[in-house]
PDB file of C-alpha atoms and ligand atoms in Angstrom:
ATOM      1  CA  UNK A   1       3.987 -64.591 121.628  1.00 65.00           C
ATOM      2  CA  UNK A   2       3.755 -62.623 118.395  1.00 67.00           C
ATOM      3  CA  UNK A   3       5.936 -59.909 119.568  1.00 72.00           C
ATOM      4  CA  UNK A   4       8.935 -61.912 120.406  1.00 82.00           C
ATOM      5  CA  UNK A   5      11.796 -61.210 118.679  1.00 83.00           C
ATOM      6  CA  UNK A   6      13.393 -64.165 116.091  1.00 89.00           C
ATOM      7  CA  UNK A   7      16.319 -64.621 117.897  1.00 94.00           C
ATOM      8  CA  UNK A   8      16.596 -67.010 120.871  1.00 96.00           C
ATOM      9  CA  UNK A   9      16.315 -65.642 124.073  1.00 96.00           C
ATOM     10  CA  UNK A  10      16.260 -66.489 127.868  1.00 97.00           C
ATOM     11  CA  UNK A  11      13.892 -65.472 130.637  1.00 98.00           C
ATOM     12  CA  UNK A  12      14.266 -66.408 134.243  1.00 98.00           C
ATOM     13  CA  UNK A  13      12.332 -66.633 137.392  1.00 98.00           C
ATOM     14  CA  UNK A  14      11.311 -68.113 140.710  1.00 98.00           C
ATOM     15  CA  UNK A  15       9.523 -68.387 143.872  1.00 98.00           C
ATOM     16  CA  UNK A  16       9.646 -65.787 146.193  1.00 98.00           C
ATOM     17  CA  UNK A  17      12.249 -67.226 148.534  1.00 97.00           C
ATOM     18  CA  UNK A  18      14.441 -68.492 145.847  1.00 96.00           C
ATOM     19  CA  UNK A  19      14.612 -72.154 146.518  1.00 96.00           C
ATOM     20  CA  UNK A  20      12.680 -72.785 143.410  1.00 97.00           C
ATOM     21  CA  UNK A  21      14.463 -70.854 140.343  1.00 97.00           C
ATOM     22  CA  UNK A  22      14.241 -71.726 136.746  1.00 97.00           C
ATOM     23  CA  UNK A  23      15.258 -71.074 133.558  1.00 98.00           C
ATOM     24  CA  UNK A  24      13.324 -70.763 130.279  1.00 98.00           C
ATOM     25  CA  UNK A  25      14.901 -71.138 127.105  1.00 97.00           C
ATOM     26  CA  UNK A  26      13.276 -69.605 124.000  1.00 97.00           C
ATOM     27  CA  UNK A  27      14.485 -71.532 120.628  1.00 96.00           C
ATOM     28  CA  UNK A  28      15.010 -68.701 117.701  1.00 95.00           C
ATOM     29  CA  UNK A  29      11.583 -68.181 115.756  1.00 92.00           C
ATOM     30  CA  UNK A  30      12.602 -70.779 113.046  1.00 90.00           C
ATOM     31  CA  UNK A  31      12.644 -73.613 115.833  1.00 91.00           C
ATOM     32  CA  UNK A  32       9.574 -73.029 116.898  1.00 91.00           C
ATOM     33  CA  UNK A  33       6.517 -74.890 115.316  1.00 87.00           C
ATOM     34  CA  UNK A  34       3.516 -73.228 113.492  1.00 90.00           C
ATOM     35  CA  UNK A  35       0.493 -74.472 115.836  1.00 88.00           C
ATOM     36  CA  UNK A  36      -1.350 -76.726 113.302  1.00 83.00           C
ATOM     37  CA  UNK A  37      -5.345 -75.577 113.564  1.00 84.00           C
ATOM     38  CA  UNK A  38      -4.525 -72.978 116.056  1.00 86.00           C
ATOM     39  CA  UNK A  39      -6.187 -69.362 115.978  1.00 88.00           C
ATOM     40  CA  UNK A  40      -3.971 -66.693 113.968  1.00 90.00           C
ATOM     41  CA  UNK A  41      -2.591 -64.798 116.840  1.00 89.00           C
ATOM     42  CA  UNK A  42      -3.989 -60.928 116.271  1.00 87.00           C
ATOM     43  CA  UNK A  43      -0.724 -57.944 116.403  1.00 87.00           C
ATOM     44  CA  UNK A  44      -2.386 -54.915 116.540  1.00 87.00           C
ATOM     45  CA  UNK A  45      -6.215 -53.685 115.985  1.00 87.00           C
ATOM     46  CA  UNK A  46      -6.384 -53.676 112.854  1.00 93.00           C
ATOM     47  CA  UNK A  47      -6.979 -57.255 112.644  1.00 88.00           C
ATOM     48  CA  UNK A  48      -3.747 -58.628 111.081  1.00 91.00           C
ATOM     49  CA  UNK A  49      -2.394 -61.758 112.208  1.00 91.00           C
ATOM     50  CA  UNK A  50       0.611 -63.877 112.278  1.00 91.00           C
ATOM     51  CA  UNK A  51       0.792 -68.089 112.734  1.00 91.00           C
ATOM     52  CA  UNK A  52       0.920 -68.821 116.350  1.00 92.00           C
ATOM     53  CA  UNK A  53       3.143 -70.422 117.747  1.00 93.00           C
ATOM     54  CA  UNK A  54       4.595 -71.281 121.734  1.00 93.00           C
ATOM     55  CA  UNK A  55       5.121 -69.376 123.653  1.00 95.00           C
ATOM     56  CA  UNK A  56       1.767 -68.008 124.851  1.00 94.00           C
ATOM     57  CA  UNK A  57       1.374 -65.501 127.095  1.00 95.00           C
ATOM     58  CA  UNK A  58      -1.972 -66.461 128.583  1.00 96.00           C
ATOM     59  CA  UNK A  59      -4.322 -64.646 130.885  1.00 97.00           C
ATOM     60  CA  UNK A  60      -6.385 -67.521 132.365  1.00 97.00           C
ATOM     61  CA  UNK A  61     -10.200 -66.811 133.727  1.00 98.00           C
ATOM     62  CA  UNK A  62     -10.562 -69.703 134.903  1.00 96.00           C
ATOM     63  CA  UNK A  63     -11.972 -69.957 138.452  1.00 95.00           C
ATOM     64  CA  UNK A  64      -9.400 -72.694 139.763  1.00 94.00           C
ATOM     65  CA  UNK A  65      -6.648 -70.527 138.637  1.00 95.00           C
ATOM     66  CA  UNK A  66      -7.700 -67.481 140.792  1.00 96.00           C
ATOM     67  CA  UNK A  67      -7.971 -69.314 143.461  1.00 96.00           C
ATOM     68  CA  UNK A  68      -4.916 -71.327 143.722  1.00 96.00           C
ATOM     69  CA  UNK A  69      -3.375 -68.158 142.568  1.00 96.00           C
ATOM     70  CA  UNK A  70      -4.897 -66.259 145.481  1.00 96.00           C
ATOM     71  CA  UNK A  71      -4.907 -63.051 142.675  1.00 96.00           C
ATOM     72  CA  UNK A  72      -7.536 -62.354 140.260  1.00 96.00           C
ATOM     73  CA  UNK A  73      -6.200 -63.060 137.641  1.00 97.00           C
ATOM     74  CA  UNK A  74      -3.674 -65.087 136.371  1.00 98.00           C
ATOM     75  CA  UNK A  75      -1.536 -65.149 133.903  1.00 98.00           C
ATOM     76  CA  UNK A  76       0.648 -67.865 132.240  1.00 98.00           C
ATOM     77  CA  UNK A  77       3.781 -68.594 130.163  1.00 98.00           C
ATOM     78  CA  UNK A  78       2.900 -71.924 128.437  1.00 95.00           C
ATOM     79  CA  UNK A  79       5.571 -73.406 126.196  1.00 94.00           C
ATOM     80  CA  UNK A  80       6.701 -76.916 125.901  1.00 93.00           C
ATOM     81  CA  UNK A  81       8.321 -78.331 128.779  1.00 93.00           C
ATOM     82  CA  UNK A  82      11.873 -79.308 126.969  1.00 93.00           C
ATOM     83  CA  UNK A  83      12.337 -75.094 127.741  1.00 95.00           C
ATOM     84  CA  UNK A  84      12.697 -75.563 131.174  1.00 96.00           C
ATOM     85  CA  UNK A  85      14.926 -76.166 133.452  1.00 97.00           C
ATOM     86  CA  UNK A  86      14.343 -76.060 137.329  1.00 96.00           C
ATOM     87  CA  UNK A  87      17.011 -75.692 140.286  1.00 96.00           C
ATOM     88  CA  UNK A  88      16.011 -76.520 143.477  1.00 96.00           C
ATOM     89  CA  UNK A  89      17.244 -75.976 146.742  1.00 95.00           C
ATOM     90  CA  UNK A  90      18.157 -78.854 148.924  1.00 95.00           C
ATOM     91  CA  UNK A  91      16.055 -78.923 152.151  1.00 94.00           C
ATOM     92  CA  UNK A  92      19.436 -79.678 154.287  1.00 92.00           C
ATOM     93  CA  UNK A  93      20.763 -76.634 152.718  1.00 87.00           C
ATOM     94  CA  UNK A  94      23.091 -79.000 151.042  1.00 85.00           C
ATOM     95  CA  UNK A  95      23.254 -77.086 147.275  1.00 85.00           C
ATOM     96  CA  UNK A  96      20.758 -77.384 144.376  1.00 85.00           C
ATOM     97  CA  UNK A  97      19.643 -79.892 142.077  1.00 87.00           C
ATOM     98  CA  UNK A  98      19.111 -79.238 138.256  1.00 88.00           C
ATOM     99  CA  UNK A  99      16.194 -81.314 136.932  1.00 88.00           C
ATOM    100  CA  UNK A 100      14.301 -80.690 133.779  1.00 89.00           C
ATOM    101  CA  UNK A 101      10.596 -79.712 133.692  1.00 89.00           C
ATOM    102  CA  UNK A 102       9.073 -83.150 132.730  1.00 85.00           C
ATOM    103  CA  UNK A 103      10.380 -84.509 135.865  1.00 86.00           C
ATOM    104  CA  UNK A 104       8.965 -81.491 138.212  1.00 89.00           C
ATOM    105  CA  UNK A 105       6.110 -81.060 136.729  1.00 89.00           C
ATOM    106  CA  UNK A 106       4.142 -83.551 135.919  1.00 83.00           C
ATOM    107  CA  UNK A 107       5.280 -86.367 137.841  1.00 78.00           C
ATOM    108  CA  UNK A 108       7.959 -85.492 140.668  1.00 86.00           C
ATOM    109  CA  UNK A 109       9.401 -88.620 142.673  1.00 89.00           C
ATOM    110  CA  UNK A 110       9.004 -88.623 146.130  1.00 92.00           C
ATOM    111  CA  UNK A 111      12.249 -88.522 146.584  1.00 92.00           C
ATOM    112  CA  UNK A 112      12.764 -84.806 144.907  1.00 92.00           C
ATOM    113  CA  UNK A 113      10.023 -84.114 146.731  1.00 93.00           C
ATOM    114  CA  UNK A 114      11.437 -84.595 149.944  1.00 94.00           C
ATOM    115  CA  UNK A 115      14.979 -83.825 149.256  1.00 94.00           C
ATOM    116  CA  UNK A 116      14.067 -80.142 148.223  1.00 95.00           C
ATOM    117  CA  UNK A 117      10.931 -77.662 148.781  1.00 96.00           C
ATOM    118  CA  UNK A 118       9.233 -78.644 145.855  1.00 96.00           C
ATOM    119  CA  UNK A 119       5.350 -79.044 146.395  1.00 96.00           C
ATOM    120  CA  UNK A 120       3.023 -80.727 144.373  1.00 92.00           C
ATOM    121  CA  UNK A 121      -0.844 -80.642 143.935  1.00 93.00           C
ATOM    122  CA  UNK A 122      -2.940 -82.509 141.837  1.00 90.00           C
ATOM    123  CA  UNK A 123      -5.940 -79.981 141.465  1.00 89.00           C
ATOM    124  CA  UNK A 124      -7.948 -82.852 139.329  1.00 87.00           C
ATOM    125  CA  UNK A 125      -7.298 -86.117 137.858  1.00 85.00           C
ATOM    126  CA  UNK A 126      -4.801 -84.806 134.874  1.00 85.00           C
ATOM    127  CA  UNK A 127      -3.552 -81.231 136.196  1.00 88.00           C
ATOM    128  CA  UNK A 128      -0.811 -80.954 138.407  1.00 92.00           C
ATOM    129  CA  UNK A 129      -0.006 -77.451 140.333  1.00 95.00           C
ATOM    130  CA  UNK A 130       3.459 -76.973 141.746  1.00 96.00           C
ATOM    131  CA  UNK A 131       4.448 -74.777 144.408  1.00 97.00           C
ATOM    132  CA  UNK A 132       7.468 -73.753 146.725  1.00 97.00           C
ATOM    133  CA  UNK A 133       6.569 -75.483 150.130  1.00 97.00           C
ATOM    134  CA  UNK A 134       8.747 -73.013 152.320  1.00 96.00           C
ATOM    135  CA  UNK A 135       7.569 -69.309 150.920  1.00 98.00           C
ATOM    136  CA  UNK A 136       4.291 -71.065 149.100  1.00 98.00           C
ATOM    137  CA  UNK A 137       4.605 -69.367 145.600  1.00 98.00           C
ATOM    138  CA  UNK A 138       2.693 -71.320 143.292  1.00 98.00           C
ATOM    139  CA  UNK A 139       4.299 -71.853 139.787  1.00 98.00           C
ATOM    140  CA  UNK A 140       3.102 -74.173 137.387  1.00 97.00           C
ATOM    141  CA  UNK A 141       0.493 -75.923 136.130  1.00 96.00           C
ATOM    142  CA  UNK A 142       0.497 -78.975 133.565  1.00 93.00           C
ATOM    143  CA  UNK A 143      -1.683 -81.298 132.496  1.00 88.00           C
ATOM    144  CA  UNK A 144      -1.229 -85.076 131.486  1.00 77.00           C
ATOM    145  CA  UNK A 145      -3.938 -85.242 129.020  1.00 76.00           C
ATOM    146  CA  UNK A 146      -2.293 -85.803 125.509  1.00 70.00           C
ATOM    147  CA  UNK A 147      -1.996 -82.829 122.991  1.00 69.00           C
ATOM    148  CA  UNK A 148      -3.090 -83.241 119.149  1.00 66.00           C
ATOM    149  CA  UNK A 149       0.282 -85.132 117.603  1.00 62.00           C
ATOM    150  CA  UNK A 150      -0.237 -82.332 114.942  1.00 56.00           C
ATOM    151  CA  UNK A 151       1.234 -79.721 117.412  1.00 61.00           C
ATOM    152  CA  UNK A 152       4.606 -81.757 117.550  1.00 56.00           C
ATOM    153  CA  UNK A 153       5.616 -79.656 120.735  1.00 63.00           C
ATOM    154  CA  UNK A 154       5.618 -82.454 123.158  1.00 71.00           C
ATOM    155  CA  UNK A 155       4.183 -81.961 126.642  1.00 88.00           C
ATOM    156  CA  UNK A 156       3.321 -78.216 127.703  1.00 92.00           C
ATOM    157  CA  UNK A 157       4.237 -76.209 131.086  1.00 95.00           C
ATOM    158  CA  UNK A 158       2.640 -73.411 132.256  1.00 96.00           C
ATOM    159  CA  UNK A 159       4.675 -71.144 134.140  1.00 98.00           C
ATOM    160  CA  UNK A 160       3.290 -68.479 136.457  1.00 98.00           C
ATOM    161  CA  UNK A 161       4.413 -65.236 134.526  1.00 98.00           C
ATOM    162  CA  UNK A 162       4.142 -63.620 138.212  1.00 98.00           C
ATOM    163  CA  UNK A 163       7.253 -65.255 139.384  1.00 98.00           C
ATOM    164  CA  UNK A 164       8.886 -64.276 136.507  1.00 98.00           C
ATOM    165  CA  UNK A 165      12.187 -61.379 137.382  1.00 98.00           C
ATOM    166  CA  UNK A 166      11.719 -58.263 136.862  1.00 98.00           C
ATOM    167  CA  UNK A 167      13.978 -58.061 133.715  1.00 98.00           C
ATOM    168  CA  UNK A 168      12.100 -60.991 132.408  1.00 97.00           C
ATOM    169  CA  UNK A 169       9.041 -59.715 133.065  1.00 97.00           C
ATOM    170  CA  UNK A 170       9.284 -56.366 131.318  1.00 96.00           C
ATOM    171  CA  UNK A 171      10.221 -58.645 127.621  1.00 95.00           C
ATOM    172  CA  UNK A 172       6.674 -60.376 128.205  1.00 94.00           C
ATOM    173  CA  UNK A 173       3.196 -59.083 127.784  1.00 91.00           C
ATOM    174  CA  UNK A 174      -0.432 -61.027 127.327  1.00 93.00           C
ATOM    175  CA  UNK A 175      -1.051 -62.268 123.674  1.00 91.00           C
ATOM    176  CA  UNK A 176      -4.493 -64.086 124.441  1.00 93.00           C
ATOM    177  CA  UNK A 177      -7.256 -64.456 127.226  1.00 95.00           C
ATOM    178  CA  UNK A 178      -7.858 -68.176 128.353  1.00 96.00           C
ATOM    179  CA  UNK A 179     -11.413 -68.957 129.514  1.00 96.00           C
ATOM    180  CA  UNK A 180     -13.370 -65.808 128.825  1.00 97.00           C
ATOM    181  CA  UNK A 181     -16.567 -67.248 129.410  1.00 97.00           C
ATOM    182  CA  UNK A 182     -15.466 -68.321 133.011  1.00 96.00           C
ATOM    183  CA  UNK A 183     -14.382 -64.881 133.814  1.00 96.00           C
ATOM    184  CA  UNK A 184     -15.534 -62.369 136.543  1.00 97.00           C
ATOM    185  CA  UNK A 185     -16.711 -59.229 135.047  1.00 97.00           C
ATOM    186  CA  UNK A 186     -15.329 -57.014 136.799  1.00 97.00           C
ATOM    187  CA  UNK A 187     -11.822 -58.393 136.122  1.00 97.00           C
ATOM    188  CA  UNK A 188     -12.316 -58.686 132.331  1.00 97.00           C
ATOM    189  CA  UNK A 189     -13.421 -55.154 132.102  1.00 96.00           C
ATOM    190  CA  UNK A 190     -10.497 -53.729 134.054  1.00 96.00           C
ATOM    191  CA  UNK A 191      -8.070 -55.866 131.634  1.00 95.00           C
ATOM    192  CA  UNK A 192      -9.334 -55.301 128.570  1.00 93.00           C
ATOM    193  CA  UNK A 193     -11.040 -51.400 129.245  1.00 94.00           C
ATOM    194  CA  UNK A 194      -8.425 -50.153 131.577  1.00 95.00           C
ATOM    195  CA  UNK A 195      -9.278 -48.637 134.853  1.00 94.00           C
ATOM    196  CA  UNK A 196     -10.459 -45.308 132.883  1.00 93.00           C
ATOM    197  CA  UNK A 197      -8.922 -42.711 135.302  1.00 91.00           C
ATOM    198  CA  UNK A 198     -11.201 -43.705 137.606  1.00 92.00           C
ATOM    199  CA  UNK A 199      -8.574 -45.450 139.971  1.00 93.00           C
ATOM    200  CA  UNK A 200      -6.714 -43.804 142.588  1.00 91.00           C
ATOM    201  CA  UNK A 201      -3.165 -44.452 142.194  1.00 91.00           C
ATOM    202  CA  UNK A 202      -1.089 -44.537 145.971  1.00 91.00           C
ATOM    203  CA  UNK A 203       2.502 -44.130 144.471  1.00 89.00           C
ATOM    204  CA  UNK A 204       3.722 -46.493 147.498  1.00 87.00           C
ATOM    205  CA  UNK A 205       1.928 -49.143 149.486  1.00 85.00           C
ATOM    206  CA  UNK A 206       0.054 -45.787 151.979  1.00 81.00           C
ATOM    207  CA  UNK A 207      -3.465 -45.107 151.383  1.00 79.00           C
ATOM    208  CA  UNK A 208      -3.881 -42.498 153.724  1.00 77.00           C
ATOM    209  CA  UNK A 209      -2.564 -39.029 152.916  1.00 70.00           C
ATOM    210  CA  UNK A 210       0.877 -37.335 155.372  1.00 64.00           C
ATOM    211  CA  UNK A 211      -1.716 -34.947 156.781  1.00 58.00           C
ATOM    212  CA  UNK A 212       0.748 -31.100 156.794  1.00 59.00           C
ATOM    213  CA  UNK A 213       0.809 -29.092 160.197  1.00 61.00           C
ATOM    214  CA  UNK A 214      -0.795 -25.819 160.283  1.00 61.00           C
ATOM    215  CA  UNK A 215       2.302 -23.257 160.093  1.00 58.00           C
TER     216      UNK A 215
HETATM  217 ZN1   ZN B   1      10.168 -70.390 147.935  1.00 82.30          ZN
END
């Protein structure tokens, strides 16, 4: 995420009913490893570049995504999973647990899966897609297939930038599309064109107009 400040920072999230919350901790930009073989990551139109390096901020076209997504696009914080840190709700209402990502995400016992409303999908062989079994939010993906050793960034998360908070939220914005070729084209025309005007824009959830009485 090119535009990320070099100081350490924090964002937070979680599922829509809060039993599921997380923290992500940003390491200052001299902690973070230059991705070895990785695309220069573009910073304006003019085509200059920086290194890249984690985080991404990742809109993925992938057709699995949208669907377990339920949205038409999705979009990801990926970073390595040593960032994260989960709290989760105790299904007895009996406090919260802290666990780290590595043991949410990829491989959750069954017995943190059935102390607290973490849900767990494996969506193919390697990927594994989390999600809050009360209010349903999905919110990760990760994979078990091993990166190149040359990245050095151990095993990756990807966190579902749509449950981050608002605050968080508003410091993030997308650095890269994921799976362009897999895309709708519809969707990758309103992303990267805009909407062009064309839109109509309810300023509340209403689509129908407060019709005036004649005076
Ligand atoms: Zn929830």
């Amino acid at each position: 995420m090119a535009f990320l400040s070099s100081e350490p920072q924090t964002f937070t999230g979680g599922c829509l009913c809060s039993a599921i919350r997380y923290t992500i901790s940003v390491p200052a930009l001299s902690s973070r490893n230059v991705i070895d073989k990785a695309l220069p990551t573009p910073i304006n139109a003019r085509g200059d570049t920086v290194d890249t390096r984690f985080p991404f901020i990742f809109l993925d076209h992938c057709q699995d995504c949208r669907r377990a997504s339920g949205a038409p696009l999705q979009c990801w914080f990926i970073c390595p999973q040593a960032w994260v840190e989960f709290e989760l709700q105790h299904v007895n209402g009996d406090g919260t647990r802290s666990t780290n990502a590595s043991g949410v995400v990829s491989n959750p016992q069954k017995e943190l899966t059935d102390a607290t409303y973490l849900g767990y999908y494996n969506s193919s062989a390697d990927a594994h897609r989390c999600f809050c079994r009360r209010c349903g939010t999905p919110f990760s993906w990760s994979s078990t297939t091993p990166k190149p050793s040359s990245w050095n960034n151990g095993d990756l998360v990807d966190i579902a930038v749509g449950t981050l908070d608002q605050e968080s939220l508003d410091r993030v914005k997308p650095d890269r599309h994921g799976w362009w070729d897999h895309g709708t084209e519809w969707i990758k025309k309103l992303v990267s064109e805009g909407d062009q005007g064309v839109l109509i824009r309810h300023p509340h959830g209403r689509v129908s107009q407060q019709v005036q009485p004649d005076k």
